[in-house]
Tab-separated table of C-alpha atoms in Angstrom:
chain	number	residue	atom	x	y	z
T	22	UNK	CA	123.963	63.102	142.748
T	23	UNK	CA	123.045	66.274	143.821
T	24	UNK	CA	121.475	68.228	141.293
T	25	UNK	CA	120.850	71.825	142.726
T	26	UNK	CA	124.009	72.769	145.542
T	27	UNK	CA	127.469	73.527	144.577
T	28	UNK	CA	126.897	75.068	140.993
T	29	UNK	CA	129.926	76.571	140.162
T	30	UNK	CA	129.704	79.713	137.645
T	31	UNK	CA	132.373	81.045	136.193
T	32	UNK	CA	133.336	85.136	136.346
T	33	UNK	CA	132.041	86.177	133.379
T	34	UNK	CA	128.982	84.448	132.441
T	35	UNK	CA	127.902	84.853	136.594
T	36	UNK	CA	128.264	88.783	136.019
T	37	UNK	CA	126.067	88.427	133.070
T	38	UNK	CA	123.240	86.679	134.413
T	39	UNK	CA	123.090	87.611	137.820
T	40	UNK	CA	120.218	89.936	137.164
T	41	UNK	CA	118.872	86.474	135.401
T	42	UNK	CA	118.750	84.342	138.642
T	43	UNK	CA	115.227	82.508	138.916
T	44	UNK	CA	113.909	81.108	142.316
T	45	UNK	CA	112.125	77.653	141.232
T	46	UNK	CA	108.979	77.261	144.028
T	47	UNK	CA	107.365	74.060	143.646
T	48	UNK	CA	104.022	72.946	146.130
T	49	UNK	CA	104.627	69.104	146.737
T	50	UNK	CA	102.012	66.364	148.702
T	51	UNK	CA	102.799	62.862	147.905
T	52	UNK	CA	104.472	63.874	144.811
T	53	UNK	CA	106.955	60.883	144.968
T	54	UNK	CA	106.361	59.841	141.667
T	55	UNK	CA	106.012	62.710	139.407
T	56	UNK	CA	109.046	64.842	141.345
T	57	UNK	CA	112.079	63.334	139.522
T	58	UNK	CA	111.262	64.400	135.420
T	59	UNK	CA	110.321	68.022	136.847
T	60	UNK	CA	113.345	68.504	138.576
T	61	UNK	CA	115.712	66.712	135.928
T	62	UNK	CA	113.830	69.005	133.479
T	63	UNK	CA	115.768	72.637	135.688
T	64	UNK	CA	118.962	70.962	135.226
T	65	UNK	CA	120.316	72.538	132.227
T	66	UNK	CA	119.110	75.633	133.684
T	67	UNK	CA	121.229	74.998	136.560
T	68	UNK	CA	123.874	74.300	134.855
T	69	UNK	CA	123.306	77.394	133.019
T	70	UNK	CA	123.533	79.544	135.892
T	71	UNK	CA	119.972	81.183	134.960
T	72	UNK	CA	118.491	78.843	137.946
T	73	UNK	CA	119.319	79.699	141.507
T	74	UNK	CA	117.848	77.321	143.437
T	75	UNK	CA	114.813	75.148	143.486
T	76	UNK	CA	112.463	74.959	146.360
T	77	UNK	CA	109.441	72.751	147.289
T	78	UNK	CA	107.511	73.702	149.654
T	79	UNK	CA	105.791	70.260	151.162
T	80	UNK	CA	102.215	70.295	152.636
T	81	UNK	CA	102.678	66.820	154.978
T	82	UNK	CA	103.406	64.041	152.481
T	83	UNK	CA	103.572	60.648	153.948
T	84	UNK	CA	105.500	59.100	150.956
T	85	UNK	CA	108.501	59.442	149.694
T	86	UNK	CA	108.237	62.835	148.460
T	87	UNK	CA	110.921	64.902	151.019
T	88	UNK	CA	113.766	61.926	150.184
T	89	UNK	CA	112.908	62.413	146.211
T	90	UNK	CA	113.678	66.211	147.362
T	91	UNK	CA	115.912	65.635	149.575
T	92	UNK	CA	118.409	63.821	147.304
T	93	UNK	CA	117.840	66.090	144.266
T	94	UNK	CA	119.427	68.864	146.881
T	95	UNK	CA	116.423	70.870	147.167
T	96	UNK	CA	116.147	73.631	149.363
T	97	UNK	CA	113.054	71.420	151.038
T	98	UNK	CA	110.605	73.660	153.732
T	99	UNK	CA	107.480	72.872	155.199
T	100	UNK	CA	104.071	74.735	154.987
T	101	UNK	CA	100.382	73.871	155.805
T	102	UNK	CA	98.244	72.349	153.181
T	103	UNK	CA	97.187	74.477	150.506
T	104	UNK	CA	98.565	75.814	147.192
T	105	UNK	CA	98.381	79.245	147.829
T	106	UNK	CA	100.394	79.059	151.600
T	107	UNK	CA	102.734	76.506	149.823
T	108	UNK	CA	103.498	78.863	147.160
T	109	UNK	CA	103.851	82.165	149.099
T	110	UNK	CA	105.790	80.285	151.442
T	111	UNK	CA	108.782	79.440	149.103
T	112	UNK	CA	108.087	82.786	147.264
T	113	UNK	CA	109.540	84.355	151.405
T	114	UNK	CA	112.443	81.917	151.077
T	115	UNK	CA	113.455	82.348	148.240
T	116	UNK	CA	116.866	84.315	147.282
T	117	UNK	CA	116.463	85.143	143.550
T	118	UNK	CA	114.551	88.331	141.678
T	119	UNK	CA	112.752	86.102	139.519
T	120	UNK	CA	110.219	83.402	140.570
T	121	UNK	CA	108.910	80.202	138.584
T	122	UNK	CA	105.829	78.869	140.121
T	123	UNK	CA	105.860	75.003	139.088
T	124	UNK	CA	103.505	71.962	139.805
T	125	UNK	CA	105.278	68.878	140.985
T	126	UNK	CA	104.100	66.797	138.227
T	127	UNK	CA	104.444	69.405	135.305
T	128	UNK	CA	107.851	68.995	133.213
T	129	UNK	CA	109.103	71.917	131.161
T	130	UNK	CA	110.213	71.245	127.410
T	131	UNK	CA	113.984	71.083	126.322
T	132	UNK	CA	114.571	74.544	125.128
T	133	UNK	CA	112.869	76.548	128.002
T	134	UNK	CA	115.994	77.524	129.686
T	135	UNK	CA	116.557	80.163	126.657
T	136	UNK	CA	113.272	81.741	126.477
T	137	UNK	CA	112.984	81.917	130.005
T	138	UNK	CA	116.426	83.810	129.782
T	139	UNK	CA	115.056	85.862	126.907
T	140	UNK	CA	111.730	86.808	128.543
T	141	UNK	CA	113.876	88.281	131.513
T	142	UNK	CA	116.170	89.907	129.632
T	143	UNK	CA	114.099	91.814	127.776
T	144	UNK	CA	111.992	93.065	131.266
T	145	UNK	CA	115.098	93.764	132.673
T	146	UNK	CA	117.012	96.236	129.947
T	147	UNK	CA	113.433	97.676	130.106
T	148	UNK	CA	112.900	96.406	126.293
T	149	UNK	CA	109.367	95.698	127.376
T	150	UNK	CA	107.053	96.253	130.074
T	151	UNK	CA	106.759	94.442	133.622
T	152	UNK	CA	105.107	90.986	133.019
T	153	UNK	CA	104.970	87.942	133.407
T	154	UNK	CA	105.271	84.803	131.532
T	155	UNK	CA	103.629	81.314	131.570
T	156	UNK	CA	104.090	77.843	129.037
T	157	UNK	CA	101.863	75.918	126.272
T	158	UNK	CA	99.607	73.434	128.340
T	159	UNK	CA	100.213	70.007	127.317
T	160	UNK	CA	99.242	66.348	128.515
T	161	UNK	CA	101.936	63.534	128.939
T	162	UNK	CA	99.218	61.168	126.871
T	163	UNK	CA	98.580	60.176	123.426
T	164	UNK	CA	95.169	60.202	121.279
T	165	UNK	CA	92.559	62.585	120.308
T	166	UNK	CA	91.075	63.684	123.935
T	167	UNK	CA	94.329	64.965	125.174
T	168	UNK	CA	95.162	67.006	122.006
T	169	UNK	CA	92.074	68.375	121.967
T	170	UNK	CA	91.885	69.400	125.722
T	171	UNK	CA	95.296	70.901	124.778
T	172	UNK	CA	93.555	72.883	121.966
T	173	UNK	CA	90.673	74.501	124.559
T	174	UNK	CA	93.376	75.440	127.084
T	175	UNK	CA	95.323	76.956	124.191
T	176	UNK	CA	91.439	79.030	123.796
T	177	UNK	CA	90.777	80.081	127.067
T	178	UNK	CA	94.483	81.811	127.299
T	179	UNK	CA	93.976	83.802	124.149
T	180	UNK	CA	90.625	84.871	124.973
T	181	UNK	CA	90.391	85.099	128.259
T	182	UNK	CA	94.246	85.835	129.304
T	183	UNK	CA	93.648	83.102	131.966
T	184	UNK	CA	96.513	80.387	132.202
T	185	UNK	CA	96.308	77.697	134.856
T	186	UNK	CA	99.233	76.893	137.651
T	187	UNK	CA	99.843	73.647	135.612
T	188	UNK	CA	101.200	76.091	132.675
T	189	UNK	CA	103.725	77.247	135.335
T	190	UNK	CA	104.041	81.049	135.956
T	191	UNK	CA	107.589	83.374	135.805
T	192	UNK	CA	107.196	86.319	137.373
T	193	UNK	CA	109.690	89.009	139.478
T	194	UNK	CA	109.772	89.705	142.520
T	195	UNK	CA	108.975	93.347	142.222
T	196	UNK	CA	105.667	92.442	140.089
T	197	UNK	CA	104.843	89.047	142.395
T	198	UNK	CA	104.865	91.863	145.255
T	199	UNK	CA	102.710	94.402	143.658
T	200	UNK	CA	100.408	91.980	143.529
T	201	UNK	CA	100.202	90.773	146.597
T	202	UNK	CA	100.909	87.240	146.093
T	203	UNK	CA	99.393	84.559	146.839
T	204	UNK	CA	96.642	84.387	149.041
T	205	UNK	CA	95.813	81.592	151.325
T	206	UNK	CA	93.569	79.371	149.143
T	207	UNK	CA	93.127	75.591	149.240
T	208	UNK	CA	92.278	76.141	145.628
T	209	UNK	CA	91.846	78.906	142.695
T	210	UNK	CA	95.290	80.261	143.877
T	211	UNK	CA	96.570	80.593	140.386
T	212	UNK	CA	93.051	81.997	138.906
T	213	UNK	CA	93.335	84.622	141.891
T	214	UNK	CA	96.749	85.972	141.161
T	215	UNK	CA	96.622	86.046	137.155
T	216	UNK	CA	92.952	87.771	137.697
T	217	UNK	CA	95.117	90.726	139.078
T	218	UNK	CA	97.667	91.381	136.106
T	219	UNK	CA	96.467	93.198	132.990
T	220	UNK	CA	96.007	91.640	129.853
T	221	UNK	CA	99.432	93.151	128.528
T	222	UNK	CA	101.323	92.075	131.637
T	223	UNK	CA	100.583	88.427	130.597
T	224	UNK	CA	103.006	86.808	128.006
T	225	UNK	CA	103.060	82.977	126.751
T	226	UNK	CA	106.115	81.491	126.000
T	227	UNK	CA	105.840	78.855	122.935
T	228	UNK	CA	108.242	76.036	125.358
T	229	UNK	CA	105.176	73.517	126.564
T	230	UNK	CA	104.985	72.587	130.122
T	231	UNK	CA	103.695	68.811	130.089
T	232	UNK	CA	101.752	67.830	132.839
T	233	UNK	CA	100.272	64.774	134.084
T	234	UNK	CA	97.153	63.307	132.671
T	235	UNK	CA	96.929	60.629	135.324
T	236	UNK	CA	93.867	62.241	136.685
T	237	UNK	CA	92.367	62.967	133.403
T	238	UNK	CA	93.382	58.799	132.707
T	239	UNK	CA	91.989	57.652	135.718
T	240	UNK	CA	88.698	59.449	135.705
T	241	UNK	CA	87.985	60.233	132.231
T	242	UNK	CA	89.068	63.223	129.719
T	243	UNK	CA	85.065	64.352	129.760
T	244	UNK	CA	84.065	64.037	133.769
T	245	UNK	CA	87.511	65.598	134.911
T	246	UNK	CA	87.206	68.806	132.517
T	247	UNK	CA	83.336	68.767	133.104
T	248	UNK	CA	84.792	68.715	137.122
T	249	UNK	CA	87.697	71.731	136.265
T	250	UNK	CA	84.799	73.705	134.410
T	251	UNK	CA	82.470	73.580	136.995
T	252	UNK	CA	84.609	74.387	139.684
T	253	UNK	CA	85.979	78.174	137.727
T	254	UNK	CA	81.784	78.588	137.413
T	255	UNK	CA	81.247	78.400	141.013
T	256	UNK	CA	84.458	80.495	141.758
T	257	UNK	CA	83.342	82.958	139.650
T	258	UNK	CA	80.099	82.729	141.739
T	259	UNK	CA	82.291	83.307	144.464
T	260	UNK	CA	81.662	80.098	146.195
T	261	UNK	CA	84.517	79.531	149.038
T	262	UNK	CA	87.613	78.270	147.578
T	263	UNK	CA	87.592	75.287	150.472
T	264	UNK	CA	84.326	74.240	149.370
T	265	UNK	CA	86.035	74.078	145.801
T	266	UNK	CA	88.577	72.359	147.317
T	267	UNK	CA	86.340	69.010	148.386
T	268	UNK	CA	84.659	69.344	145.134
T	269	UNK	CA	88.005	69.231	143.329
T	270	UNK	CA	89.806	66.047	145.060
């Protein structure tokens, strides 16, 4: 079933939200198995209208990443390796005035379609300020590691204003452009492009975007934020992103 072409929208509602329409950009490499809940979780906000397309931007997967895409009716394009090409990539093809950056294994809560609306809304009629908006960071896992990894990322984005890519990011076009976008980086994209918005031009929406702790499972809550921590130190030492790249894995 295709999930993203042939969305009919009725007269009305179409002329209410056109000024709504978000361009979904996800990055994908080998993202076979993670690709299905994140798309399934746009659906409603298809359905909606408020979603005008979804696009993932591939870097060379070799599984069966571009079929998963392929069949959800993804608008699919190819880019070299790296976040930040990935991302600016889909952020030239896409069609709509609003963008939502998303990781291929990050699903958005029930109940983000309306704030998402809201958000836009509210920039639009010029009710507040250009901004943009990001999610609560949350593991797919259970116990006390998880929770409490959730509790220092909910830290650093009240005191430092500093959200990761894996929170998501919904910003316009006209602000995305200001900006400059994304730059070419293997890694530290996200950092990069939040590090240019003001504090006030950064808003977090309370709808969780749960991501994958298969890394954090695989290697360990402690060593994989001890790895995360160490690499934002050396970027901040202004080691080269590629170098953080290896590091990273």
């Amino acid at each position: 079933m295709l999930l993203y072409r042939n969305v009919a929208i009725a007269g009305p509602r179409l002329a209410a939200i056109v000024r709504a329409m978000i361009s979904v950009i996800i990055p994908t490499l080998n993202a076979e198995r993670a690709l299905g809940p994140t798309l399934a979780a746009l659906v409603p906000a298809v359905v909606k209208g408020v979603v005008q397309e979804a696009i993932l931007v591939d870097g060379g997967s070799t599984d069966e990443t571009c079929l998963v895409a392929d069949a959800a009716g993804t608008h699919l394009i190819e880019a070299p390796r790296g976040r930040g090409m990935q991302l600016d990539a889909g952020a030239a093809q896409a069609r709509g005035d609003w963008l939502l950056f998303l990781h291929a294994d990050t699903v958005l809560d029930p109940g983000w379609v309306e704030e998402a609306e809201s958000f836009v809304e509210r920039v639009e009629s010029g009710r507040r300020k250009q901004a943009a908006a990001f999610f609560r960071f949350a593991l797919d896992d259970e116990g006390l590691m998880p929770r409490f990894l959730e509790t220092l990322v909910a830290l650093r984005c009240f005191v430092l204003a500093l959200p990761y890519g894996d929170q998501g990011l919904l910003i316009s076009r006209n602000l995305y452009n200001r900006l400059g976008g994304f730059r070419p980086l293997p890694l530290m994209e996200d950092v990069d492009l939040v590090r240019r918005l003001k504090r006030r031009e950064l808003v977090m929406l309370n709808s969780r975007a749960v991501t994958s702790g298969e890394r954090y499972r695989r290697e360990g809550y402690i060593a994989r934020a001890m790895r995360n921590l160490g690499c934002m130190l050396l970027y901040y030492l202004h080691v080269p992103p590629r170098v953080l790249a290896r590091l990273y894995g």
